[in-house]
Amino acid sequence: MKTLVIAEKPDMGRNIAAVIEPKAKNARTYIEGENYIITWAIGHLIGLAEPDAYDDKYKKWNINDLPIIPDHFKLKPNPKTKDQLKVIAELAKRSDQLINACDAGREGQHIFSLIQQHLKMRQPVKRLWISDLTPETIKKGFDELKDGSEYENLSKAARARSEADWLIGMNGSRAFTTKHNVLLSVGRVQTPVLALVYDRQKEIDAFNSAKFYDVEAMFKQGDSEYKGLWQGERIQDEEKAKAIAAKVQGKEGVIQNYDVKDTKEYPFKLYDLTLLQREANAKYSFSAKKTLDLAQALYEKHKVISYPRTTSNYVTEQNIPQMYKSLDQLRSTDYAKFAEQAEKKYVHKNNKSVCNPSKVEDHHAILPTNKMARNLAPDEAKIYDLIVRRFLSHFFPPAEYKVHTIMTEVEKEEFKTTIKQLLSEGWKVIYADQKKDAKKSRAKKDKEDEDETQGDEEVTTPFQLNGGEGVTCISSEAKEKETQPPKPYTEGTLLKAMESAGKQIEDEELRDAMKDSGLGTPATRAAIIERLKQVGYMVMKGKRIVITQKGKMAIEVIRGAGVDLLTSPEMTGQWERRLNEIAKGSASDEVFMANVKKFATMVISKVKVQPRVAKESFEDKPSEEAKSTRTRKKTTTKAGEEKASAKASTSKRTSAKKSASVAATDSAQNDSPEQAPPVPRTTTAGIAPCPRAGCQGALIMGRRGYGCSHYKTGCKFVIWKAQFGISLEPEDIASLAGSGKTSRVFMLEDKGQERQGHLVLLDAETGLIGIQS
């Protein structure tokens, strides 16, 4: 019999097969050679069953049936990938050993464990644990296969994470949705993340701006000129500031203190995933999800970087020879001018800013491999460039500066100056070609941060003062400034807050220590942010994250129920720490789950006695622009359609029950990116061709419905989003337009009664739809 290798995705399976069975036969869903059969999981093939798998009564959402706490969690195959699961089951019958080659992390371990459990595979298991997909690493990994039992604690942690998310998501979403008659998605991780955004918005709303004045003066001694900032309590009186500026203008002064120190600046840390996402967001405005997808492509498809879903910014001693090989490879690429200047002597086992085994757990920092990068898409190249430059910077000496700190006194008024004089660029030479962009970015930031005190002035020309000689104040002015509110989150700054469970931590060592108790994991944070957008809790305005009225009210009703802990980033961060301890074998998964069950029960007891909040409280107040848009649209709306839309908008509490199952399922899985459904997107081509006979338009999504792009030339086809007590998604519209029937089955409200069925297109001229049981 043969050994069955199960990879997480097809690309990984093919990479592995090319190394261990180069002459194998490709059978589309698996690859078979003399000794190995290699197949793949396509992400999550198995998930936790929904509540109605335990009891039919759970098909209807009823707060009196809560909490739902299974004694034993049932598994359910993903219907979209059930054929691949059957393939694995058949291949397992021809195998006497299994190799878990899923991603080397908690979720990869979970994917394999669920397949093994569901298919009742009893064969002995070996574990492939590798950090990149180059042939050398794959071969080395197979030479050093671990026993599967060594990862049992990691499997326990993954299972506990999944079941805890199910308990909080299913119970929380059903409880708050049925209580308030609004589809509310609640999750163990997503809710505390939303609370971060909510609390920041409250700070911004409560902020009262105040004017203040800085006094700046320009001093001269011989050929040297420098700027000083007045020292003292913040001035709020304009006349006082102007008086100081006038008092020192043109006067002679003395240097009270002149201190010069030599300093060095070392390269920034190597990237972990969260740091890479933050910097890609700041530099390119990439979303966290986009950066993860690009990094995953560089890892899986191109094999030019190491495993990206890492929490570490360091490497071990064993990684250093590979780093040398990668450096040598870069000497024959577009990075040759930097790679040729790089010196290996700076990267060694005693350099703790690079090599720190105590801070490497599952995977080392993201590194370029020794494979040549070819045919990268433009955005892939941007992420690769970030990683390569950061990598190369560690093979250069530190940048060297002379820091001049000057205290100047004029007319008994003190001014402080700090000047950084660059002596040697060192590693910063790698970023010299990006200085123009950096200066533009810094100028923009300075404009945004006018409330901040003057920063260090950096110069590249020689600077020297004689502390014993006087100076002249050649100019001075009072500058009006204004205190600024806290800044709204961007995806980059939200990722930073998630990493430290919302704590504003500037100290790098302390922030590193918090990584085990952050919100989510590097692999899941992007999916959590996307999920919050998808359920309508927050939207993007440029780079800024803006919480919606629904998002605000979700936090307020949760806190109003007396379950503040459900919104607590710190508490959820402690849960994440406990999961990490379970993975290390230092905590019990059974104790953790017992506490989660108690918490879920407490949440339900609090929600049951909470007063209901008016449904309208969750709706955004329309802007004047939106009002006028709706007014114009109404002129083309038929009376019957208006009536149907009005009926849908005033549906009863029970009408939301089944449609909300999507919210509960997704929030229950919110720490598992493979489980979260894709965010529906519309393109310029539209969702689907307009079904109206002779019309060449396409269906596009509007505020309240899906209409034809040719509405200006008279096409009145429209399908309203809210009908029969549910909200239709773009995929439903595509099914209706293409086949005349939704592929999904809904629990629908019809004449005050609930009935199960598909929606069908009754009139291709107008978009009228009905129910088919």
GROMACS .gro file of C-alpha atoms in nm, residues 295-488:
model
  194
  295ALA     CA    1   0.160   3.714   0.017
  296GLN     CA    2  -0.011   3.375  -0.011
  297ALA     CA    3   0.033   3.386  -0.390
  298LEU     CA    4   0.403   3.471  -0.350
  299TYR     CA    5   0.434   3.171  -0.117
  300GLU     CA    6   0.217   2.909  -0.290
  301LYS     CA    7   0.217   3.004  -0.658
  302HIS     CA    8   0.556   3.169  -0.706
  303LYS     CA    9   0.741   3.008  -0.412
  304VAL     CA   10   0.953   3.323  -0.369
  305ILE     CA   11   0.880   3.392   0.001
  306SER     CA   12   0.854   3.178   0.313
  307TYR     CA   13   0.529   3.096   0.496
  308PRO     CA   14   0.352   3.431   0.538
  309ARG     CA   15   0.105   3.359   0.822
  310THR     CA   16   0.369   3.397   1.089
  311THR     CA   17   0.372   3.582   1.422
  312SER     CA   18   0.750   3.611   1.440
  313ASN     CA   19   0.989   3.890   1.338
  314TYR     CA   20   1.298   3.675   1.396
  315VAL     CA   21   1.482   3.366   1.268
  316THR     CA   22   1.670   3.079   1.429
  317GLU     CA   23   2.032   2.986   1.380
  318GLN     CA   24   1.924   2.715   1.134
  319ASN     CA   25   1.771   2.977   0.901
  320ILE     CA   26   2.089   3.179   0.854
  321PRO     CA   27   2.251   2.957   0.583
  322GLN     CA   28   1.927   2.982   0.384
  323MET     CA   29   1.932   3.361   0.423
  324TYR     CA   30   2.283   3.361   0.276
  325LYS     CA   31   2.160   3.158  -0.024
  326SER     CA   32   1.873   3.401  -0.079
  327LEU     CA   33   2.116   3.693  -0.067
  328ASP     CA   34   2.338   3.526  -0.328
  329GLN     CA   35   2.036   3.471  -0.554
  330LEU     CA   36   1.938   3.837  -0.531
  331ARG     CA   37   2.276   3.934  -0.682
  332SER     CA   38   2.145   3.828  -1.023
  333THR     CA   39   1.818   4.022  -0.998
  334ASP     CA   40   1.700   4.384  -1.010
  335TYR     CA   41   1.822   4.411  -0.651
  336ALA     CA   42   2.183   4.342  -0.757
  337LYS     CA   43   2.309   4.693  -0.674
  338PHE     CA   44   2.201   4.644  -0.313
  339ALA     CA   45   2.285   4.273  -0.287
  340GLU     CA   46   2.640   4.336  -0.411
  341GLN     CA   47   2.699   4.589  -0.132
  342ALA     CA   48   2.542   4.360   0.132
  343GLU     CA   49   2.774   4.183   0.377
  344LYS     CA   50   2.690   3.848   0.537
  345LYS     CA   51   2.892   3.934   0.846
  346TYR     CA   52   2.602   4.143   0.981
  347VAL     CA   53   2.363   3.845   0.993
  348HIS     CA   54   2.482   3.589   1.247
  349LYS     CA   55   2.354   3.392   1.545
  350ASN     CA   56   2.460   3.657   1.798
  351ASN     CA   57   2.270   3.939   1.626
  352LYS     CA   58   1.958   3.931   1.845
  353SER     CA   59   1.770   4.181   1.629
  354VAL     CA   60   1.764   3.910   1.359
  355CYS     CA   61   1.835   3.575   1.525
  356ASN     CA   62   1.630   3.516   1.839
  357PRO     CA   63   1.511   3.154   1.868
  358SER     CA   64   1.315   3.228   2.186
  359LYS     CA   65   1.081   3.448   1.980
  360VAL     CA   66   1.025   3.194   1.701
  361GLU     CA   67   0.742   2.948   1.760
  362ASP     CA   68   0.570   2.783   1.462
  363HIS     CA   69   0.741   2.989   1.192
  364HIS     CA   70   1.025   3.236   1.147
  365ALA     CA   71   0.986   3.585   0.997
  366ILE     CA   72   0.885   3.626   0.633
  367LEU     CA   73   1.193   3.590   0.413
  368PRO     CA   74   1.258   3.576   0.038
  369THR     CA   75   1.355   3.228  -0.080
  370ASN     CA   76   1.639   3.150  -0.319
  371LYS     CA   77   1.394   3.107  -0.608
  372MET     CA   78   1.401   3.372  -0.881
  373ALA     CA   79   1.088   3.592  -0.887
  374ARG     CA   80   0.943   3.594  -1.238
  375ASN     CA   81   0.614   3.708  -1.389
  376LEU     CA   82   0.485   3.873  -1.074
  377ALA     CA   83   0.169   4.078  -1.106
  378PRO     CA   84   0.225   4.449  -1.025
  379ASP     CA   85   0.070   4.426  -0.678
  380GLU     CA   86   0.254   4.101  -0.603
  381ALA     CA   87   0.577   4.280  -0.696
  382LYS     CA   88   0.500   4.558  -0.447
  383ILE     CA   89   0.465   4.312  -0.158
  384TYR     CA   90   0.773   4.119  -0.271
  385ASP     CA   91   0.966   4.447  -0.284
  386LEU     CA   92   0.873   4.531   0.076
  387ILE     CA   93   0.992   4.188   0.192
  388VAL     CA   94   1.317   4.190  -0.007
  389ARG     CA   95   1.424   4.539   0.097
  390ARG     CA   96   1.352   4.466   0.463
  391PHE     CA   97   1.554   4.141   0.430
  392LEU     CA   98   1.848   4.314   0.258
  393SER     CA   99   1.860   4.595   0.515
  394HIS     CA  100   1.989   4.352   0.778
  395PHE     CA  101   2.302   4.283   0.571
  396PHE     CA  102   2.409   4.649   0.599
  397PRO     CA  103   2.567   4.850   0.881
  398PRO     CA  104   2.355   5.081   1.096
  399ALA     CA  105   2.289   5.437   0.987
  400GLU     CA  106   2.505   5.681   1.185
  401TYR     CA  107   2.405   6.024   1.311
  402LYS     CA  108   2.535   6.312   1.517
  403VAL     CA  109   2.244   6.443   1.726
  404HIS     CA  110   2.275   6.811   1.823
  405THR     CA  111   2.053   6.923   2.113
  406ILE     CA  112   2.056   7.299   2.167
  407MET     CA  113   1.891   7.514   2.435
  408THR     CA  114   1.894   7.881   2.331
  409GLU     CA  115   1.796   8.175   2.553
  410VAL     CA  116   1.685   8.512   2.417
  411GLU     CA  117   1.541   8.780   2.646
  412LYS     CA  118   1.493   8.514   2.917
  413GLU     CA  119   1.283   8.302   2.678
  414GLU     CA  120   1.403   7.945   2.611
  415PHE     CA  121   1.396   7.764   2.276
  416LYS     CA  122   1.483   7.400   2.210
  417THR     CA  123   1.634   7.254   1.894
  418THR     CA  124   1.717   6.895   1.798
  419ILE     CA  125   1.910   6.833   1.475
  420LYS     CA  126   2.004   6.489   1.342
  421GLN     CA  127   2.307   6.516   1.119
  422LEU     CA  128   2.345   6.212   0.893
  423LEU     CA  129   2.703   6.082   0.887
  424SER     CA  130   2.655   5.748   0.712
  425GLU     CA  131   2.342   5.610   0.542
  426GLY     CA  132   2.420   5.247   0.623
  427TRP     CA  133   2.113   5.029   0.559
  428LYS     CA  134   1.906   5.333   0.461
  429VAL     CA  135   2.080   5.333   0.122
  430ILE     CA  136   1.833   5.058   0.027
  431TYR     CA  137   1.547   5.307   0.057
  432ALA     CA  138   1.729   5.605  -0.098
  433ASP     CA  139   1.542   5.568  -0.428
  434GLN     CA  140   1.213   5.596  -0.236
  435LYS     CA  141   1.304   5.917  -0.050
  436LYS     CA  142   1.089   6.142  -0.272
  437ASP     CA  143   0.778   5.940  -0.194
  438ALA     CA  144   0.875   5.929   0.171
  439LYS     CA  145   0.915   6.309   0.183
  440LYS     CA  146   0.573   6.359   0.023
  441SER     CA  147   0.420   6.116   0.267
  442ARG     CA  148   0.594   6.284   0.560
  443ALA     CA  149   0.481   6.630   0.445
  444LYS     CA  150   0.123   6.506   0.431
  445LYS     CA  151   0.157   6.349   0.774
  446ASP     CA  152   0.303   6.669   0.917
  447LYS     CA  153   0.005   6.860   0.786
  448GLU     CA  154  -0.232   6.610   0.948
  449ASP     CA  155  -0.046   6.613   1.280
  450GLU     CA  156  -0.024   6.986   1.339
  451ASP     CA  157  -0.095   6.938   1.706
  452GLU     CA  158   0.227   6.747   1.757
  453THR     CA  159   0.536   6.924   1.877
  454GLN     CA  160   0.822   6.988   1.642
  455GLY     CA  161   1.009   6.671   1.561
  456ASP     CA  162   1.379   6.624   1.496
  457GLU     CA  163   1.519   6.810   1.199
  458GLU     CA  164   1.737   6.585   0.982
  459VAL     CA  165   2.023   6.732   0.778
  460THR     CA  166   2.281   6.577   0.551
  461THR     CA  167   2.520   6.875   0.544
  462PRO     CA  168   2.771   6.940   0.821
  463PHE     CA  169   2.633   7.133   1.118
  464GLN     CA  170   2.842   7.294   1.391
  465LEU     CA  171   2.793   7.558   1.660
  466ASN     CA  172   3.028   7.718   1.907
  467GLY     CA  173   2.861   7.690   2.245
  468GLY     CA  174   3.057   7.983   2.382
  469GLU     CA  175   2.950   8.231   2.116
  470GLY     CA  176   2.625   8.424   2.093
  471VAL     CA  177   2.349   8.385   1.837
  472THR     CA  178   2.104   8.624   1.670
  473CYS     CA  179   1.730   8.567   1.641
  474ILE     CA  180   1.683   8.658   1.276
  475SER     CA  181   1.309   8.583   1.267
  476SER     CA  182   1.025   8.467   1.490
  477GLU     CA  183   0.653   8.403   1.460
  478ALA     CA  184   0.352   8.283   1.656
  479LYS     CA  185   0.180   7.993   1.479
  480GLU     CA  186  -0.185   7.917   1.545
  481LYS     CA  187  -0.256   7.546   1.585
  482GLU     CA  188  -0.546   7.333   1.694
  483THR     CA  189  -0.566   7.019   1.904
  484GLN     CA  190  -0.674   6.722   1.695
  485PRO     CA  191  -0.914   6.440   1.785
  486PRO     CA  192  -0.795   6.079   1.786
  487LYS     CA  193  -0.763   5.958   1.430
  488PRO     CA  194  -1.016   5.711   1.287
   0.00000   0.00000   0.00000
